[in-house]
mmCIF file of C-alpha atoms in Angstrom:
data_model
loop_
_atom_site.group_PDB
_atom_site.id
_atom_site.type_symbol
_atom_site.label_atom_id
_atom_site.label_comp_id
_atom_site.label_asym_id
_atom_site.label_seq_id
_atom_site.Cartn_x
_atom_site.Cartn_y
_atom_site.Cartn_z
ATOM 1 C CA UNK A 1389 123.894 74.394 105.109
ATOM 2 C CA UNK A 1390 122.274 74.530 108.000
ATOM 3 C CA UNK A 1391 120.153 77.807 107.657
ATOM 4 C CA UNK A 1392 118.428 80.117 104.714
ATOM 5 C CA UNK A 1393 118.480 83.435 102.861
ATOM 6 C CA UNK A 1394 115.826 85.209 101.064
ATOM 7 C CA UNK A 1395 116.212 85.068 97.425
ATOM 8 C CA UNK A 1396 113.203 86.510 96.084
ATOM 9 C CA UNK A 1397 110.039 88.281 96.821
ATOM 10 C CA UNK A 1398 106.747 89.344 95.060
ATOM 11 C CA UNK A 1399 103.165 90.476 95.353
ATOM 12 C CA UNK A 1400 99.830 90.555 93.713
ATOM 13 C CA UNK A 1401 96.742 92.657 94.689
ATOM 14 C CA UNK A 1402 93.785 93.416 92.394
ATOM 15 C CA UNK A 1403 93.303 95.859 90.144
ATOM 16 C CA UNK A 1404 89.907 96.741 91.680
ATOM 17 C CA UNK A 1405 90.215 99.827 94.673
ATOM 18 C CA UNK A 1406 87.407 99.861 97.194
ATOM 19 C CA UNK A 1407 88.118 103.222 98.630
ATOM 20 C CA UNK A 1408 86.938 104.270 102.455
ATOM 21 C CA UNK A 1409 84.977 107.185 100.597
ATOM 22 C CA UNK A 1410 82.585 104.487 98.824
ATOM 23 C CA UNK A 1411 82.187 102.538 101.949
ATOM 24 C CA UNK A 1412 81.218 105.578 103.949
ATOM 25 C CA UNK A 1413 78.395 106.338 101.661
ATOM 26 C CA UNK A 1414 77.699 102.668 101.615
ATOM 27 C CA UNK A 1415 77.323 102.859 105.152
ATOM 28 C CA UNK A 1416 76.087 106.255 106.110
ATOM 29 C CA UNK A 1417 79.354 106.937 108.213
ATOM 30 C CA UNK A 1418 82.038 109.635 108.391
ATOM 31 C CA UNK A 1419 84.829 109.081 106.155
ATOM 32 C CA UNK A 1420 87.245 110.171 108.875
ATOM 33 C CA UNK A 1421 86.322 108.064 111.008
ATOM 34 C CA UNK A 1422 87.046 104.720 108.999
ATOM 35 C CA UNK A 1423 90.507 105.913 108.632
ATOM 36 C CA UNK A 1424 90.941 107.203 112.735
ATOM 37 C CA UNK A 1425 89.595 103.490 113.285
ATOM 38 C CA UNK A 1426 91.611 101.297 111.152
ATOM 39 C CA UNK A 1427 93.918 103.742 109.263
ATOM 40 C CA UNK A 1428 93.125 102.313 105.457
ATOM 41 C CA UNK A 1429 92.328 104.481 102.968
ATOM 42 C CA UNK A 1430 91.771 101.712 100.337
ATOM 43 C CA UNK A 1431 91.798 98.153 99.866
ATOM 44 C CA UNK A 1432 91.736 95.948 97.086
ATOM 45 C CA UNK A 1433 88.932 93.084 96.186
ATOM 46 C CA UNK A 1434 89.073 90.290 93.666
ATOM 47 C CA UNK A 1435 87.351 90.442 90.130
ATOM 48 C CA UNK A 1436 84.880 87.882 88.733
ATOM 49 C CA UNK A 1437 87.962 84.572 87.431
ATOM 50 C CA UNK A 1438 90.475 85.811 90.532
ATOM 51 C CA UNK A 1439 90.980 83.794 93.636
ATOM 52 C CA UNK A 1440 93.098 83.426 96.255
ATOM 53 C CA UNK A 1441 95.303 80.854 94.026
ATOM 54 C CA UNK A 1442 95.289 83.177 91.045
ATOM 55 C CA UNK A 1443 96.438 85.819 93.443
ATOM 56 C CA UNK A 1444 99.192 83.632 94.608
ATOM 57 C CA UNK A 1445 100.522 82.080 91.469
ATOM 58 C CA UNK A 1446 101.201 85.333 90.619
ATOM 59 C CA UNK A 1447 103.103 86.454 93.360
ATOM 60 C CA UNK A 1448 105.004 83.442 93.963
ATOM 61 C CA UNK A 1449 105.649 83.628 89.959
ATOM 62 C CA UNK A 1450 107.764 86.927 90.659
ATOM 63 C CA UNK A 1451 109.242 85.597 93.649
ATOM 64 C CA UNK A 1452 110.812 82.957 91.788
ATOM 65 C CA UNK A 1453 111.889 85.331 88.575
ATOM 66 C CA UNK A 1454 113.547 87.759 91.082
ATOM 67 C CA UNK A 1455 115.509 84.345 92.862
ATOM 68 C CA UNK A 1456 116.799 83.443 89.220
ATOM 69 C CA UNK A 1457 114.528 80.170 89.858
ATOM 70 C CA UNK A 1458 111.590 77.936 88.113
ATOM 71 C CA UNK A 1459 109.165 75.989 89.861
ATOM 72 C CA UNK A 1460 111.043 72.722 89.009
ATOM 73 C CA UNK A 1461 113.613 73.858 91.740
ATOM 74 C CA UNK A 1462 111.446 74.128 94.050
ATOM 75 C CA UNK A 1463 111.553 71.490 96.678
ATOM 76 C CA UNK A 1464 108.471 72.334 98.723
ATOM 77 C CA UNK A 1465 105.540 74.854 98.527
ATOM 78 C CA UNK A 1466 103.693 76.302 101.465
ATOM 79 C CA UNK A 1467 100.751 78.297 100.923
ATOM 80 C CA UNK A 1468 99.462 80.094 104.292
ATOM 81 C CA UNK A 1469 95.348 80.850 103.498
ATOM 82 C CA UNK A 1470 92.506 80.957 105.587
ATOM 83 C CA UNK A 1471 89.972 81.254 102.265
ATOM 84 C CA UNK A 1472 91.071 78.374 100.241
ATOM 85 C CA UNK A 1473 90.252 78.088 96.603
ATOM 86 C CA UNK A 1474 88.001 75.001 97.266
ATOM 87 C CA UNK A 1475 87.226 72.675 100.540
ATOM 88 C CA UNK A 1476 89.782 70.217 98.944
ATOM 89 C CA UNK A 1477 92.054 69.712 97.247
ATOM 90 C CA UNK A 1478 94.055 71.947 99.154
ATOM 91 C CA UNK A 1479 94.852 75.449 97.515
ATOM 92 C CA UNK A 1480 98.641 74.727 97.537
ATOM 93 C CA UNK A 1481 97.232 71.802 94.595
ATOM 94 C CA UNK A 1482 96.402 74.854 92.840
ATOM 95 C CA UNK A 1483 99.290 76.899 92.708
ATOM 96 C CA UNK A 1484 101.713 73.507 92.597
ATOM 97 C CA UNK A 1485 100.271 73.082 89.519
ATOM 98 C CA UNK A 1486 100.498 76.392 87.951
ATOM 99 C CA UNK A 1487 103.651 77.376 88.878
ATOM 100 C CA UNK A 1488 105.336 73.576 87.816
ATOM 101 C CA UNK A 1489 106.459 73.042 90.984
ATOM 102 C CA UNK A 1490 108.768 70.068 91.241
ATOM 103 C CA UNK A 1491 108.079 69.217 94.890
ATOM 104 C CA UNK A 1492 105.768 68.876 97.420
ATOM 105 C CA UNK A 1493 102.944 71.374 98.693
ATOM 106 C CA UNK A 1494 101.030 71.832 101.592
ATOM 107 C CA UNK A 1495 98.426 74.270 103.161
ATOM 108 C CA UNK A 1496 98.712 76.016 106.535
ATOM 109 C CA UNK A 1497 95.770 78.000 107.889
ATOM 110 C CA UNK A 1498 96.458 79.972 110.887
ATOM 111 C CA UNK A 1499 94.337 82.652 109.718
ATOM 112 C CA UNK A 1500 96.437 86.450 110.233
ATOM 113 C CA UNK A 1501 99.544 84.584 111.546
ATOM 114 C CA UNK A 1502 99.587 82.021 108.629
ATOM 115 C CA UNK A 1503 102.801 83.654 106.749
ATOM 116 C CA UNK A 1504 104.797 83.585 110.464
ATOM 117 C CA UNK A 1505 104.046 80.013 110.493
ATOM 118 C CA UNK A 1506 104.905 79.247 107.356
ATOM 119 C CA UNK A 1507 108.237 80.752 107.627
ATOM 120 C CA UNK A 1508 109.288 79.343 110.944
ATOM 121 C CA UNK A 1509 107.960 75.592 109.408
ATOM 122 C CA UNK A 1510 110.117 76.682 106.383
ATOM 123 C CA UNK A 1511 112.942 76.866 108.492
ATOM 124 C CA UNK A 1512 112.443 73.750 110.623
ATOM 125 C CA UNK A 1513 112.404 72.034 106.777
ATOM 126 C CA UNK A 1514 115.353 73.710 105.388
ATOM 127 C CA UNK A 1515 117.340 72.015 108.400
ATOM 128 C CA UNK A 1516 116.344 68.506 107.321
ATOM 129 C CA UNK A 1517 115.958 68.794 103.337
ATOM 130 C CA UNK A 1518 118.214 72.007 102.207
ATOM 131 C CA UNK A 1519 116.510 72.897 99.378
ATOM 132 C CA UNK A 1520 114.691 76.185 97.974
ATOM 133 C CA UNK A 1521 110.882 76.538 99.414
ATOM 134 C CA UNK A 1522 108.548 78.333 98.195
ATOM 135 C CA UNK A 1523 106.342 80.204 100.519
ATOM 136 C CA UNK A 1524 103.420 81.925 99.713
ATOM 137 C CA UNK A 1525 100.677 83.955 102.036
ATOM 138 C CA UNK A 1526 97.012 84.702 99.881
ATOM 139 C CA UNK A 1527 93.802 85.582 100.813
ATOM 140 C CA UNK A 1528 90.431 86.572 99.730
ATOM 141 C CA UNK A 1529 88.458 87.524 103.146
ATOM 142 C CA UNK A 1530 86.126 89.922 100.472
ATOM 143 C CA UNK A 1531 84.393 86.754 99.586
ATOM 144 C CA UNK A 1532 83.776 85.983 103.365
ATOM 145 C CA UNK A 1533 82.357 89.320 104.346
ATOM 146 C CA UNK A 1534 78.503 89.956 104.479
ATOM 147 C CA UNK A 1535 77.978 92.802 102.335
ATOM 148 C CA UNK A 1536 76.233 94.610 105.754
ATOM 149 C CA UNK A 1537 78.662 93.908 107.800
ATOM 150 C CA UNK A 1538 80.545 97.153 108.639
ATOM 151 C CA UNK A 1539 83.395 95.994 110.841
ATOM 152 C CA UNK A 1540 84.936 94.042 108.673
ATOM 153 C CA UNK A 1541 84.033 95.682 105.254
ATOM 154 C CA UNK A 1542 86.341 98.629 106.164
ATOM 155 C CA UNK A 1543 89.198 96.214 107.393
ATOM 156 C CA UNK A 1544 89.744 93.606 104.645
ATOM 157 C CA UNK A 1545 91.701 93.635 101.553
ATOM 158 C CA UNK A 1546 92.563 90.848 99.130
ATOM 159 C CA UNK A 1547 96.362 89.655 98.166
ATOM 160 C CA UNK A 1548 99.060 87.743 98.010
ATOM 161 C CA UNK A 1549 102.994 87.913 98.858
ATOM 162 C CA UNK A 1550 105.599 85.259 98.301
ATOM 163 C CA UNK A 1551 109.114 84.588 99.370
ATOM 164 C CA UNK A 1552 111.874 82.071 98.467
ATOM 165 C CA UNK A 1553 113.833 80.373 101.046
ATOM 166 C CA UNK A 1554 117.388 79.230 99.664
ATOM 167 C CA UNK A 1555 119.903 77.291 102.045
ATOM 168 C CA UNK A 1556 122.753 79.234 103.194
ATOM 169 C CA UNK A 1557 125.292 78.609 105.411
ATOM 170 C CA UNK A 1558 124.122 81.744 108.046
ATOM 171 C CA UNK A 1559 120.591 80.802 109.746
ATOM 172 C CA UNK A 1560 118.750 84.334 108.843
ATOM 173 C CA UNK A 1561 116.258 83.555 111.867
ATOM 174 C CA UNK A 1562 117.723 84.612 114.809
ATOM 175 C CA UNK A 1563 114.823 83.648 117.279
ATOM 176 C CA UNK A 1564 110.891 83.037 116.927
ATOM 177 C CA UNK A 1565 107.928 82.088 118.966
ATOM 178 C CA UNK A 1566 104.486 80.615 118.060
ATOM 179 C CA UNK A 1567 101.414 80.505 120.116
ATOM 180 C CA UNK A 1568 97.324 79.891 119.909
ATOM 181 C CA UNK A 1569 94.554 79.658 122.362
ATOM 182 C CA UNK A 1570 91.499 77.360 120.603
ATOM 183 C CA UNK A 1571 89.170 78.578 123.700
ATOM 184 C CA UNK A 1572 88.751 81.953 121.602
ATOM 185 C CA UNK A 1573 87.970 80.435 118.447
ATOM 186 C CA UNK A 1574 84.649 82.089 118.454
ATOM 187 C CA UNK A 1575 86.418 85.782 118.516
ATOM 188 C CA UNK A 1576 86.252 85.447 114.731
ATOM 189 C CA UNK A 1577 84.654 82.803 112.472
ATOM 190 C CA UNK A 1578 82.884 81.299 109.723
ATOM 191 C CA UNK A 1579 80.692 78.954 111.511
ATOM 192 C CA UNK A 1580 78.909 76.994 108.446
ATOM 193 C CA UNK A 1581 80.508 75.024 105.649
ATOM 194 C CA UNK A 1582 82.801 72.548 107.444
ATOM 195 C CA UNK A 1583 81.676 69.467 108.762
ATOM 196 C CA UNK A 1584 80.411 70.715 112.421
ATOM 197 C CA UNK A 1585 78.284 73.040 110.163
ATOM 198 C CA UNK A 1586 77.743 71.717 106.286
ATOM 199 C CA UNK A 1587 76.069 74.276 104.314
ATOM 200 C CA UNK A 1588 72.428 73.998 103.653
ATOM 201 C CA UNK A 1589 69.437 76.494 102.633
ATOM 202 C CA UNK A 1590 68.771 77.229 106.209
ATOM 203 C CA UNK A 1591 72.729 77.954 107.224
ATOM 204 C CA UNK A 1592 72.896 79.836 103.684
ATOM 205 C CA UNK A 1593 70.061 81.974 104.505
ATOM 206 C CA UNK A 1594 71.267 82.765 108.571
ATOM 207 C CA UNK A 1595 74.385 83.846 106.774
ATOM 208 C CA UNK A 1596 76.384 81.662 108.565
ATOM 209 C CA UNK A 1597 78.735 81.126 105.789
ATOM 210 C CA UNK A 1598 80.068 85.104 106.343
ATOM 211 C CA UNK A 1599 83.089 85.886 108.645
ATOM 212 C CA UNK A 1600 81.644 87.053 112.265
ATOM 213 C CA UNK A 1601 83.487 89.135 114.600
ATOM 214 C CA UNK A 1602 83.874 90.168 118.308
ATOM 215 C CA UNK A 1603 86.272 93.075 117.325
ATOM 216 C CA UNK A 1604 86.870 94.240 121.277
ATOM 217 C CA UNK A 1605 87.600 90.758 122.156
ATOM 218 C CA UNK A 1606 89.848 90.665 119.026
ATOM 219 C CA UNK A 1607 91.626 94.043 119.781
ATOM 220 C CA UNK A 1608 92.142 93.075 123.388
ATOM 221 C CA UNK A 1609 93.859 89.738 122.524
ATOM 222 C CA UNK A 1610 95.912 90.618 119.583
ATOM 223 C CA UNK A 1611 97.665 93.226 121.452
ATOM 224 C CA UNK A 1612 98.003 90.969 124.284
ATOM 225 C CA UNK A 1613 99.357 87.864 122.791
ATOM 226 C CA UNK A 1614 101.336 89.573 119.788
ATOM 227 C CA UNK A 1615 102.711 92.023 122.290
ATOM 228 C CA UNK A 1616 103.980 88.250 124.279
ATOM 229 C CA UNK A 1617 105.145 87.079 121.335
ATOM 230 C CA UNK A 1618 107.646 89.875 120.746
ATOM 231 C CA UNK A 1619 109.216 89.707 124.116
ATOM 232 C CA UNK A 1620 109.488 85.957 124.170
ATOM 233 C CA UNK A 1621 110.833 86.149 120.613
ATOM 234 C CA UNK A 1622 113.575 89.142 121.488
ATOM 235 C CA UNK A 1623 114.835 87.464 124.963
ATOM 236 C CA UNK A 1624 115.186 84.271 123.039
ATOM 237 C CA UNK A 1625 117.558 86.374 120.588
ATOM 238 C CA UNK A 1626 118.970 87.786 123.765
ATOM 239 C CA UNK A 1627 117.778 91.445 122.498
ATOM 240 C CA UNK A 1628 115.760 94.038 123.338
ATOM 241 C CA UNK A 1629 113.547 96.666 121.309
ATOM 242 C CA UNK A 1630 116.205 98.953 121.174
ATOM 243 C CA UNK A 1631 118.064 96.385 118.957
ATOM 244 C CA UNK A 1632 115.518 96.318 116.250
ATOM 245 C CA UNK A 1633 115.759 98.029 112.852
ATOM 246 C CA UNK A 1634 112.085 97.515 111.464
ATOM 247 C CA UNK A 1635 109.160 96.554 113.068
ATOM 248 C CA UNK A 1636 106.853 94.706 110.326
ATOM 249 C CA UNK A 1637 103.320 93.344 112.009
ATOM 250 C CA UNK A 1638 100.130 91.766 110.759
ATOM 251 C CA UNK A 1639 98.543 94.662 108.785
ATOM 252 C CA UNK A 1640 95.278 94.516 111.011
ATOM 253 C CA UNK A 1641 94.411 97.834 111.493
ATOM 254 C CA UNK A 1642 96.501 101.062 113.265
ATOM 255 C CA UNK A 1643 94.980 101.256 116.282
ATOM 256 C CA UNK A 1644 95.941 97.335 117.171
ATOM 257 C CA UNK A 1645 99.197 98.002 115.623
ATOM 258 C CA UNK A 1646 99.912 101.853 118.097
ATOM 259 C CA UNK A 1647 99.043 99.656 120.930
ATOM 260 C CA UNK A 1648 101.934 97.092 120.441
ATOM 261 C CA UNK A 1649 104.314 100.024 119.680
ATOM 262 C CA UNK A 1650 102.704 101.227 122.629
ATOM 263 C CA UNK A 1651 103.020 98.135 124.971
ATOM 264 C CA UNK A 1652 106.529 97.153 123.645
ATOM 265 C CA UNK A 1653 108.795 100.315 123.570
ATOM 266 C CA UNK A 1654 109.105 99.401 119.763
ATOM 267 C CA UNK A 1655 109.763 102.977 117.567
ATOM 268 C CA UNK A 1656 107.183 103.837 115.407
ATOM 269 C CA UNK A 1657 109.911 105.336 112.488
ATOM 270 C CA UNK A 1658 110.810 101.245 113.083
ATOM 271 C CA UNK A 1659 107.210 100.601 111.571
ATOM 272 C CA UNK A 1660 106.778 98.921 107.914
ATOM 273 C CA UNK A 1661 103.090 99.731 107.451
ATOM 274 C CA UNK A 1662 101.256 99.617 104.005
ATOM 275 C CA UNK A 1663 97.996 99.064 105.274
ATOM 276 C CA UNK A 1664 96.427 102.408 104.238
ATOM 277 C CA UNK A 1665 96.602 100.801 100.475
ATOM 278 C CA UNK A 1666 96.095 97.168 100.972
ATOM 279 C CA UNK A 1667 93.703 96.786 104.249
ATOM 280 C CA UNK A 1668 94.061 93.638 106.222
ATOM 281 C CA UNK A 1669 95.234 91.507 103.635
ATOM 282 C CA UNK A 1670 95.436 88.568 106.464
ATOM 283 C CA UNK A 1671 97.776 86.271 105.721
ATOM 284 C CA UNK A 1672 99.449 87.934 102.834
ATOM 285 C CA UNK A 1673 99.799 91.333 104.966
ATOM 286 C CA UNK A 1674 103.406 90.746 106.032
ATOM 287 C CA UNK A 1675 105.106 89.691 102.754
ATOM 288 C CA UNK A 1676 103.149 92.104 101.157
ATOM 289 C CA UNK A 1677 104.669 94.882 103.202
ATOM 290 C CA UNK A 1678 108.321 92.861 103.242
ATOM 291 C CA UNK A 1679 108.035 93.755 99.189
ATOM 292 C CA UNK A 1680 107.101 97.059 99.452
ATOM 293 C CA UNK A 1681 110.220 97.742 102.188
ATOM 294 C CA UNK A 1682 112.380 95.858 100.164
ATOM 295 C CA UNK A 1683 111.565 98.113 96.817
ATOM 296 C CA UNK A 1684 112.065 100.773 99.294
ATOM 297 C CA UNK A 1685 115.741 99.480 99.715
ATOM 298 C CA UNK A 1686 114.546 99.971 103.637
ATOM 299 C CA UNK A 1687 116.246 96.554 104.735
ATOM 300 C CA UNK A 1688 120.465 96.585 104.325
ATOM 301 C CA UNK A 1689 122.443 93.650 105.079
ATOM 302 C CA UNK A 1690 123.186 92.854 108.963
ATOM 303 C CA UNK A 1691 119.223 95.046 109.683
ATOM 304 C CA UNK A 1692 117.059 93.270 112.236
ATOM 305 C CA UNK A 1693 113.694 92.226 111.225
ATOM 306 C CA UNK A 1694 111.090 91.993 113.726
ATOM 307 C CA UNK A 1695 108.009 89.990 112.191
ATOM 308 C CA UNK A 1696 104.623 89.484 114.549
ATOM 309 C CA UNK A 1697 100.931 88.995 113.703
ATOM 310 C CA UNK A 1698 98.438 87.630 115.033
ATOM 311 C CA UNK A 1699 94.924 85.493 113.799
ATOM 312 C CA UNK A 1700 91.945 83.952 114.322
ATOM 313 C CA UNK A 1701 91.962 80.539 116.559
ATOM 314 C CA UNK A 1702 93.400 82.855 118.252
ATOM 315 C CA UNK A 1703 97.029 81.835 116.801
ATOM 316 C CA UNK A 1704 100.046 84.230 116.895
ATOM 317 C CA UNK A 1705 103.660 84.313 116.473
ATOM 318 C CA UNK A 1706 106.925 86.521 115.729
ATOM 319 C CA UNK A 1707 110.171 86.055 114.228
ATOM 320 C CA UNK A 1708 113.764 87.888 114.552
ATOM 321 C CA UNK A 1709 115.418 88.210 111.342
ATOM 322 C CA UNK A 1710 118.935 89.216 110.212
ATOM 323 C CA UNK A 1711 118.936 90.704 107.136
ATOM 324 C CA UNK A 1712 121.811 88.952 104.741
ATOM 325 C CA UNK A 1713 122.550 86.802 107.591
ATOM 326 C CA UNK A 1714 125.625 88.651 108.208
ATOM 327 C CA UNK A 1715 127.635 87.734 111.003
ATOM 328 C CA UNK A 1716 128.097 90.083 114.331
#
């Protein structure tokens, strides 16, 4: 057992829609023009009691009903986040706890590509300790955005999405690739509340404690690096675009996501895109849009799965994936 399968999946959004029709009045813009820009027609923000652990103990809760699992098989938990529940203890504390999971639990925050680096750390596990995982992608970025702030209001969504790993005898992950560049961490940040910036009154009152943006910067890069990514990740696997069945990227919005079609020769009937309901969930966005494919019945045994995002730091990464690990 020297590789994994995917046993399970599930998701969790909140109930509350914030449609692009309110923020257009909010903002005194065209309605039209939100969706030309980012291509979401809703998104979905936490209620007063939910939080990006709520939202993930109840995703990974379905994930492990639909694997025919508890939490007490679960050797390890990984919960990708960039809005933790709390400074510390980490969020995966959270969702250890109400799940009853057996085994250990750790946090990873690479912002947008958290989930990609959660799997591929999944997989590096599975080869040394072949037992199920639990891996979980949640976030919150409503909480982080400055009620003024336009750029981002129109982008982010709220969710979670979870997946079991399960040892197997066929390693699903064909090839992957994982990258960052720390001299753009100021593309997109949350300067104040850490330890280079504690929160105080003044901070508080700047607003430093909102998500800030340099969206050309961001577009620029993202397509860039995830558009690397992809290539690195497909010679690796010895493939090209042609090869791949779906195509299923970091929900950001559809204008970054037309430009790596664009730059990469990948299809766009490839495409799994459920952004226009969800936003950019971040770190959630690809499992989210793995469940909806997979309630599609999209993905069939032996299918190629192309996985890429991209996130703050900047970080990025992409993963090759054959569906049922069947054998060529």
């Amino acid at each position: 057992m020297d590789g994994f399968e995917i046993a399970g999946w599930g998701m969790a959004v909140p109930e509350r829609r914030v449609t692009t029709t309110e923020l257009a009045a909010r903002f005194e813009i065209d309605e039209d023009w939100i969706i030309s820009r980012c291509g979401i027609h809703e998104r979905r923000a936490i209620d007063p009691g939910q939080s990006t652990a709520s939202l993930a103990i109840d995703a990974g809760r379905q994930a492990l009903e639909r694997a025919g699992l508890t939490g007490k098989d679960i050797a390890h938990l990984i919960v990708a986040s960039a809005t933790p529940e709390q400074l510390s203890p980490a969020t995966s504390a959270f969702v250890h706890h109400g799940l009853g999971i057996a085994g250990s639990a750790h946090d990873v925050n690479a912002e947008c590509s958290g989930f990609i680096y959660g799997l591929v750390t999944g997989a590096a596990l599975m080869k040394v300790d072949p037992r199920p995982i639990l891996l979980i992608g949640s976030d919150t970025h409503s909480t982080q955005i400055n009620p003024k702030d336009r750029d981002l209001s129109i982008l982010v969504g709220d969710g979670a999405g979870a997946i079991v790993l399960k040892p197997s005898p066929v390693d699903w992950v064909l090839a992957w690739n994982l990258g960052a560049d720390g001299s753009r961490q100021d593309s997109l940040r949350v300067q104040a509340g850490g330890s280079r910036m504690p929160t105080t009154a003044t901070s508080f009152a700047e607003g430093l404690h909102f998500s800030e943006i340099k969206g050309n910067e961001i577009y620029l890069n993202a397509v860039r690096f995830t558009v690397r990514s992809v290539r690195a990740t497909l010679e690796q696997a010895g493939l090209t675009v042609d090869d791949v069945d779906h195509f299923v990227p970091h929900q950001a919005n559809i204008r970054i996501i037309n430009s790596i079609l664009d730059h990469t020769g990948l299809k766009p009937e490839k495409l799994v895109t459920n952004l226009w309901k969800y936003g950019n969930t971040a770190s959630a966005s690809m499992p989210i849009a793995m469940f909806d494919a997979l309630e599609e019945g999209r993905f069939r045994d032996g299918d190629l799965v192309l996985l890429a995002g991209f996130g703050a730091g900047m970080t990025w990464g992409s993963a090759l994936l054959k569906w049922g690990g069947v054998s060529a």
